[in-house]
Amino acid sequence: MKLEIGNFHVRDIVFGDALSFRDGILTIQKEEALNFIRQDDRITEAELYIVKPGEEVRLCPVKEAIEPRVRPDGRGIFPGYTSKLLPAGEGKVHALKNCSVLVVGRHMGGFQDGLIDMAGPGQKMTIFGNLLNIVLVADTNEAFERFEQQKMNDALRRAGHKLAEFIAGCVKELEPEEVEVYEMGSVRGRDPETEKLPSVVYVMQPQSQMEALGYNDLLYGWDLNRFLPTYMNPNEILDGAVVSGSFMPCSSKWSTYDFQNTPNIKALYREHGKTLNFLGVIMSNLNVALEQKERAAQFVAQLAVSLGADAAVVAEEGYGNPDADFVACLVALEDAGVKTIGVTNESTGRDGRGQPLVTLDEKCDAIVSCGNVGELIELPPMKVVLGELEALGRDGNSGGWEHDEILGPSVRPDGSVIMENNGIFCGDQVAGWSPKQMMAF
Amino acid sequence: MKKAIVYLNQFFGQIGGEEKAGFEPEIREGQVGPAMQMAKTLHAEVTHTIICGDNCMGSNPEETCAKILAMLDGLEFDIFLAGPAFQAGRYTVACGLICKAVKEKFGVPVVTSMNVETPGVNMFRKDMYILKGANSAAKMRKDLSNMVTLANKLLDGVAIGPAEEEGCFPRGIRHQVWRKDGKPASERMIDMLLKKVNGLPFVTEMPIPKIDRVPIAPAIKDLKKAKIALLNTGGIVPVDNPDRIQSASATRWGRYSIEGADGLEGGVFKTVHAGFDPAAADADPDVITPIDALRALEKEGFYGALHNWFYTTVGTGTTESEAARMAREIVPYLKEDCVDAVIMVST
């Protein structure tokens, strides 16, 4: 399977007369883009903004991030979700780099939504503080979940995915400035020098905790709660096979942008044939019932052994209950003789004294640890807020609160905030970006 | 200028060797022995030195600490330094004991230094900054300098970095840090993976701590006389959530009367827990807090009585340390109300 990602490096984004990409400048025709979004009659209110690193802008409640992409051959970029179900991971896709489409609720947030600052001390807390962002701020008529803490955010998220593809339409016919090639064939009969290297599988545990459908990560449009682990070509992940969901406390979230660019997969590709033999991805999940966790771990270990893996990396999208899946999977792999390392975040609390994961095992002896969901964060006011900052404290955002005797409310009258890292949009970057590390004090 | 007080044992306090180890604590104005060396670079004036024999502290720690605390009463000081104690076992314990007592009573930062092989390290490292000390007094200059460096940061209000950077024993506290080299998790993953798979030494970023195990309580002797309370982490609260318990990462708890109630009604009570689908619990809170079933068993005489209050917090994302703190706050209420046993419902 050979995937060619043709990159177009965006230096600036402006609104203008026609959607175009020229000399690094992405021009968006605002009304045209908004009319495209309004085709979904669930959207009741929509506005577009461009925000750039260094601007004093705060975004909240942020629901999703997508890298704008398009396929020159006309296939859709999220098969089984926004377009016809077809295999991903093969052929050419064009990508607008250094930018993302962000979806922000105009009014209502929830448990799963996050905050992004484009300047100040919060800017470094998520990669999106350093990207050029096309921000869709919108509201919907989905009254059934308006006041629910758990929201599917279906209309808003789909609007973002479709908008990302719509905007990338301007580079469909253009020649990319650079092409990244990802090629992986059968696990059998590989080059003899590569075969001598230690073989490695990458095990992904995307979020799937909600029993009800519509909240979890999707694989080719299929809800990962109704799923058992399977083997995948890593190109499929990099090419839109997985779409992010709407459930986990936000710093633990893997947005669709994260899936499209998963740094851990790219790093394993870079080492392939040099220091290791990358066998591919075992896609798993994070269901809540104990037997489901054990069944998934059993499947993962069996697949790894059958594929001939000497080593495995396990990464989880979440914390708390999913730690049980993470640890069970690491232990099952170690017990099967596969040398395993994990990538995760921790929940040691505001004082840092809590147990890192809800369950632990001495076999988890090699962990890359990317952040503390409970870290207390104070951020100064920003000149502009896109969305509704009150959502952080009011709507059950996992990093915010309405009232606290000692700390006061999360959202203060002057526009400054105090919150947990939990509410920073994709802040812990377990997909591989994280420049953060947990350390003992 | 800020002020400091230093604690030394009989040997470094220049009273004598083992034969003087029973020396009763004394406070002296000014600087004795190592305190003189510290005073040269410390960003505070060392106003007093306390000297105490190691056996005196070792054989009667509570009384000896109380005597020293009484000596400190009324003195102004911004930091308290003890040692360095090197590999002298009794001295390390003495430094830990007095530092802990001073920190608790006066609320000032305390700093000491010990060798890894001594008992004081594991006894006190969670309570204070203990610098990793040498195994003999030949390294006095270095250990003193390390103590002063850390003490100066505390005096100057400079943020204290990770234990490894500061040369301290970890205090059981873990926080996220932006790496100076910015090395992303994906590269750290590759490094660790290649080392592990090739049988080379590697350093995990999350050492597995020793797990605290709580012993199982003895069984209730006579259930028919037992008063039983219901607790839950499922977030069942009156609909207006009067205690404003958070939906996740809870630090708050509440207790609500069920006196005379045969169950909880939807619309009157609900769940604020954000970690599961709330529909079933909102419709019938008894699916989490089974007061209906407990009342039925109570009427049958299966057990003595259901306690008039049930207790609630939210478990999702709530750290073990916050949970333990909330338990410490709740337990006195239960004891005061003579509750014999609790049923803890998790979700």
PDB file of C-alpha atoms in Angstrom, chain A residues 111 124-125 148-150 198 200 202 210 212 247 263-264 267-268 271 275-276 310-313 319 334 339-341 343 346-357 360-361 364-372 375 396 398 401 403-405 420-422 428 432-441, chain B residues 103 126-127 129 160-165 169-180 182-190 192-194 196-199 202-209 211-212 243-244 246-249 251-252 271-278 282 316-322 347:
ATOM      1  CA  PHE A 111     -17.601  17.481  29.065  1.00  0.00           C
ATOM      2  CA  LYS A 124       2.297  26.295  24.018  1.00  0.00           C
ATOM      3  CA  MET A 125      -0.206  24.002  25.715  1.00  0.00           C
ATOM      4  CA  GLU A 148     -26.473  17.670  28.195  1.00  0.00           C
ATOM      5  CA  GLN A 149     -22.927  17.429  29.479  1.00  0.00           C
ATOM      6  CA  GLN A 150     -22.284  14.663  26.963  1.00  0.00           C
ATOM      7  CA  PRO A 198      13.462  -6.070  15.563  1.00  0.00           C
ATOM      8  CA  VAL A 200       7.418  -3.673  15.917  1.00  0.00           C
ATOM      9  CA  TYR A 202       1.929   0.074  16.983  1.00  0.00           C
ATOM     10  CA  MET A 210     -19.822   5.435  25.309  1.00  0.00           C
ATOM     11  CA  ALA A 212     -24.647   4.865  23.058  1.00  0.00           C
ATOM     12  CA  PHE A 247     -16.372  11.965  24.607  1.00  0.00           C
ATOM     13  CA  PRO A 263       3.647  11.472  14.890  1.00  0.00           C
ATOM     14  CA  ASN A 264       4.212   8.064  16.511  1.00  0.00           C
ATOM     15  CA  ALA A 267       8.434   8.096  13.644  1.00  0.00           C
ATOM     16  CA  LEU A 268       8.104   4.314  13.273  1.00  0.00           C
ATOM     17  CA  GLU A 271      13.025   4.055  11.540  1.00  0.00           C
ATOM     18  CA  THR A 275      16.681   0.328  13.216  1.00  0.00           C
ATOM     19  CA  LEU A 276      13.430  -1.638  13.173  1.00  0.00           C
ATOM     20  CA  ASP A 310       9.281  -8.707  18.782  1.00  0.00           C
ATOM     21  CA  ALA A 311       8.086  -5.450  20.283  1.00  0.00           C
ATOM     22  CA  ALA A 312       5.003  -3.276  20.570  1.00  0.00           C
ATOM     23  CA  VAL A 313       4.051   0.273  21.459  1.00  0.00           C
ATOM     24  CA  TYR A 319      -7.267   8.224  31.263  1.00  0.00           C
ATOM     25  CA  GLU A 334       4.551  -8.817  27.841  1.00  0.00           C
ATOM     26  CA  LYS A 339       8.648  -6.392  24.587  1.00  0.00           C
ATOM     27  CA  THR A 340       6.252  -3.526  25.071  1.00  0.00           C
ATOM     28  CA  ILE A 341       6.362   0.162  25.830  1.00  0.00           C
ATOM     29  CA  VAL A 343       2.594   6.091  25.663  1.00  0.00           C
ATOM     30  CA  GLU A 346      -1.225  10.601  33.950  1.00  0.00           C
ATOM     31  CA  SER A 347      -3.705  11.805  36.534  1.00  0.00           C
ATOM     32  CA  THR A 348      -1.620  12.735  39.570  1.00  0.00           C
ATOM     33  CA  GLY A 349      -3.953  15.585  40.503  1.00  0.00           C
ATOM     34  CA  ARG A 350      -3.466  19.209  41.326  1.00  0.00           C
ATOM     35  CA  ASP A 351      -1.003  18.421  44.123  1.00  0.00           C
ATOM     36  CA  GLY A 352       0.803  15.850  41.998  1.00  0.00           C
ATOM     37  CA  ARG A 353       0.483  13.229  44.739  1.00  0.00           C
ATOM     38  CA  GLY A 354      -2.112  10.962  43.117  1.00  0.00           C
ATOM     39  CA  GLN A 355      -1.455   7.527  41.657  1.00  0.00           C
ATOM     40  CA  PRO A 356      -0.458   8.049  37.996  1.00  0.00           C
ATOM     41  CA  LEU A 357      -2.882   5.524  36.459  1.00  0.00           C
ATOM     42  CA  LEU A 360      -0.692  -0.381  37.691  1.00  0.00           C
ATOM     43  CA  ASP A 361       1.454  -3.382  37.010  1.00  0.00           C
ATOM     44  CA  CYS A 364       4.677  -1.663  32.617  1.00  0.00           C
ATOM     45  CA  ASP A 365       8.355  -0.847  32.976  1.00  0.00           C
ATOM     46  CA  ALA A 366       8.771   1.401  29.909  1.00  0.00           C
ATOM     47  CA  ILE A 367       6.330   4.287  29.673  1.00  0.00           C
ATOM     48  CA  VAL A 368       6.533   7.591  27.796  1.00  0.00           C
ATOM     49  CA  SER A 369       4.411   9.930  29.894  1.00  0.00           C
ATOM     50  CA  CYS A 370       3.069  13.091  28.296  1.00  0.00           C
ATOM     51  CA  GLY A 371       1.214  15.161  30.896  1.00  0.00           C
ATOM     52  CA  ASN A 372      -0.920  15.462  34.019  1.00  0.00           C
ATOM     53  CA  GLU A 375      -2.425  20.159  36.505  1.00  0.00           C
ATOM     54  CA  GLY A 396     -19.457  20.475  32.594  1.00  0.00           C
ATOM     55  CA  SER A 398     -13.912  18.380  32.335  1.00  0.00           C
ATOM     56  CA  TRP A 401     -15.959  24.350  37.367  1.00  0.00           C
ATOM     57  CA  HIS A 403     -17.606  27.445  41.914  1.00  0.00           C
ATOM     58  CA  ASP A 404     -14.855  26.677  44.383  1.00  0.00           C
ATOM     59  CA  GLU A 405     -14.435  28.209  47.844  1.00  0.00           C
ATOM     60  CA  GLU A 420      -7.260  21.937  34.965  1.00  0.00           C
ATOM     61  CA  ASN A 421      -5.127  20.806  32.045  1.00  0.00           C
ATOM     62  CA  ASN A 422      -8.040  18.399  31.401  1.00  0.00           C
ATOM     63  CA  ASP A 428      -1.442  15.935  26.251  1.00  0.00           C
ATOM     64  CA  GLY A 432       3.363  11.826  19.687  1.00  0.00           C
ATOM     65  CA  TRP A 433       3.719  15.611  19.567  1.00  0.00           C
ATOM     66  CA  SER A 434       4.049  16.113  23.311  1.00  0.00           C
ATOM     67  CA  PRO A 435       7.093  18.139  24.386  1.00  0.00           C
ATOM     68  CA  LYS A 436       5.821  17.648  27.936  1.00  0.00           C
ATOM     69  CA  GLN A 437       7.050  14.956  30.258  1.00  0.00           C
ATOM     70  CA  MET A 438       6.002  13.912  33.731  1.00  0.00           C
ATOM     71  CA  MET A 439       8.750  14.364  36.288  1.00  0.00           C
ATOM     72  CA  ALA A 440       9.177  13.657  39.994  1.00  0.00           C
ATOM     73  CA  PHE A 441       9.443  16.664  42.291  1.00  0.00           C
TER      74      PHE A 441
ATOM     75  CA  LYS B 103       7.481  22.790  59.118  1.00  0.00           C
ATOM     76  CA  LYS B 126       7.589  12.853  51.158  1.00  0.00           C
ATOM     77  CA  ASP B 127       7.523  15.542  53.853  1.00  0.00           C
ATOM     78  CA  TYR B 129      13.248  18.630  50.523  1.00  0.00           C
ATOM     79  CA  ILE B 160      11.795  24.547  42.466  1.00  0.00           C
ATOM     80  CA  GLY B 161      12.428  22.253  39.487  1.00  0.00           C
ATOM     81  CA  PRO B 162      12.148  18.466  39.181  1.00  0.00           C
ATOM     82  CA  ALA B 163      13.876  16.489  41.928  1.00  0.00           C
ATOM     83  CA  GLU B 164      16.557  15.210  39.589  1.00  0.00           C
ATOM     84  CA  GLU B 165      17.541  18.744  38.542  1.00  0.00           C
ATOM     85  CA  PHE B 169      14.978  12.758  46.609  1.00  0.00           C
ATOM     86  CA  PRO B 170      11.534  12.726  44.898  1.00  0.00           C
ATOM     87  CA  ARG B 171       8.778  13.703  47.327  1.00  0.00           C
ATOM     88  CA  GLY B 172       6.098  11.461  45.792  1.00  0.00           C
ATOM     89  CA  ILE B 173       4.898  14.384  43.670  1.00  0.00           C
ATOM     90  CA  ARG B 174       4.665  14.221  39.878  1.00  0.00           C
ATOM     91  CA  HIS B 175       3.974  17.161  37.607  1.00  0.00           C
ATOM     92  CA  GLN B 176       4.170  17.823  33.896  1.00  0.00           C
ATOM     93  CA  VAL B 177       7.192  19.753  32.651  1.00  0.00           C
ATOM     94  CA  TRP B 178       7.960  21.243  29.248  1.00  0.00           C
ATOM     95  CA  ARG B 179      11.244  19.598  28.321  1.00  0.00           C
ATOM     96  CA  LYS B 180      14.026  22.081  27.721  1.00  0.00           C
ATOM     97  CA  GLY B 182      11.407  20.058  23.381  1.00  0.00           C
ATOM     98  CA  LYS B 183      11.971  16.423  22.377  1.00  0.00           C
ATOM     99  CA  PRO B 184       8.563  15.101  21.320  1.00  0.00           C
ATOM    100  CA  ALA B 185       6.982  11.957  22.736  1.00  0.00           C
ATOM    101  CA  SER B 186       7.358  10.182  19.364  1.00  0.00           C
ATOM    102  CA  GLU B 187      11.170  10.458  19.501  1.00  0.00           C
ATOM    103  CA  ARG B 188      11.284   9.476  23.178  1.00  0.00           C
ATOM    104  CA  MET B 189       9.108   6.487  22.221  1.00  0.00           C
ATOM    105  CA  ILE B 190      11.601   5.373  19.535  1.00  0.00           C
ATOM    106  CA  MET B 192      12.949   3.738  24.666  1.00  0.00           C
ATOM    107  CA  LEU B 193      11.619   1.124  22.248  1.00  0.00           C
ATOM    108  CA  LEU B 194      15.005   0.494  20.616  1.00  0.00           C
ATOM    109  CA  LYS B 196      14.191  -2.150  25.408  1.00  0.00           C
ATOM    110  CA  VAL B 197      14.003  -4.399  22.374  1.00  0.00           C
ATOM    111  CA  ASN B 198      17.804  -4.506  22.082  1.00  0.00           C
ATOM    112  CA  GLY B 199      18.268  -5.337  25.767  1.00  0.00           C
ATOM    113  CA  PHE B 202      16.426   2.451  29.553  1.00  0.00           C
ATOM    114  CA  VAL B 203      14.694   4.869  31.883  1.00  0.00           C
ATOM    115  CA  THR B 204      10.908   4.856  32.069  1.00  0.00           C
ATOM    116  CA  GLU B 205       9.170   8.220  32.433  1.00  0.00           C
ATOM    117  CA  MET B 206       6.650   6.678  34.831  1.00  0.00           C
ATOM    118  CA  PRO B 207       8.217   4.490  37.506  1.00  0.00           C
ATOM    119  CA  ILE B 208       5.577   2.158  38.925  1.00  0.00           C
ATOM    120  CA  PRO B 209       5.037   3.224  42.527  1.00  0.00           C
ATOM    121  CA  ILE B 211       0.678   0.330  45.464  1.00  0.00           C
ATOM    122  CA  ASP B 212      -1.029   1.209  48.746  1.00  0.00           C
ATOM    123  CA  ASP B 243     -22.686  21.390  46.937  1.00  0.00           C
ATOM    124  CA  ARG B 244     -21.657  22.030  43.335  1.00  0.00           C
ATOM    125  CA  GLN B 246     -17.834  18.714  39.817  1.00  0.00           C
ATOM    126  CA  SER B 247     -18.770  16.362  36.972  1.00  0.00           C
ATOM    127  CA  ALA B 248     -15.194  15.100  36.718  1.00  0.00           C
ATOM    128  CA  SER B 249     -11.975  15.456  38.724  1.00  0.00           C
ATOM    129  CA  THR B 251     -12.701  17.692  44.874  1.00  0.00           C
ATOM    130  CA  ARG B 252     -16.103  18.159  46.512  1.00  0.00           C
ATOM    131  CA  THR B 271     -26.452  12.286  38.605  1.00  0.00           C
ATOM    132  CA  VAL B 272     -23.783  14.901  37.800  1.00  0.00           C
ATOM    133  CA  HIS B 273     -21.238  12.218  36.879  1.00  0.00           C
ATOM    134  CA  ALA B 274     -19.971  12.882  33.344  1.00  0.00           C
ATOM    135  CA  GLY B 275     -18.208   9.564  32.831  1.00  0.00           C
ATOM    136  CA  PHE B 276     -21.233   7.488  31.808  1.00  0.00           C
ATOM    137  CA  ASP B 277     -24.563   7.818  30.041  1.00  0.00           C
ATOM    138  CA  PRO B 278     -26.744   9.523  32.702  1.00  0.00           C
ATOM    139  CA  ASP B 282     -31.560  10.411  36.052  1.00  0.00           C
ATOM    140  CA  THR B 316     -14.460   9.994  37.103  1.00  0.00           C
ATOM    141  CA  GLY B 317     -11.017  11.528  36.813  1.00  0.00           C
ATOM    142  CA  THR B 318     -10.867  11.983  40.578  1.00  0.00           C
ATOM    143  CA  THR B 319      -7.384  11.306  41.817  1.00  0.00           C
ATOM    144  CA  GLU B 320      -6.572   8.777  44.465  1.00  0.00           C
ATOM    145  CA  SER B 321      -5.107  11.546  46.649  1.00  0.00           C
ATOM    146  CA  GLU B 322      -8.268  13.700  46.437  1.00  0.00           C
ATOM    147  CA  THR B 347     -19.798   3.405  38.791  1.00  0.00           C
TER     148      THR B 347
END
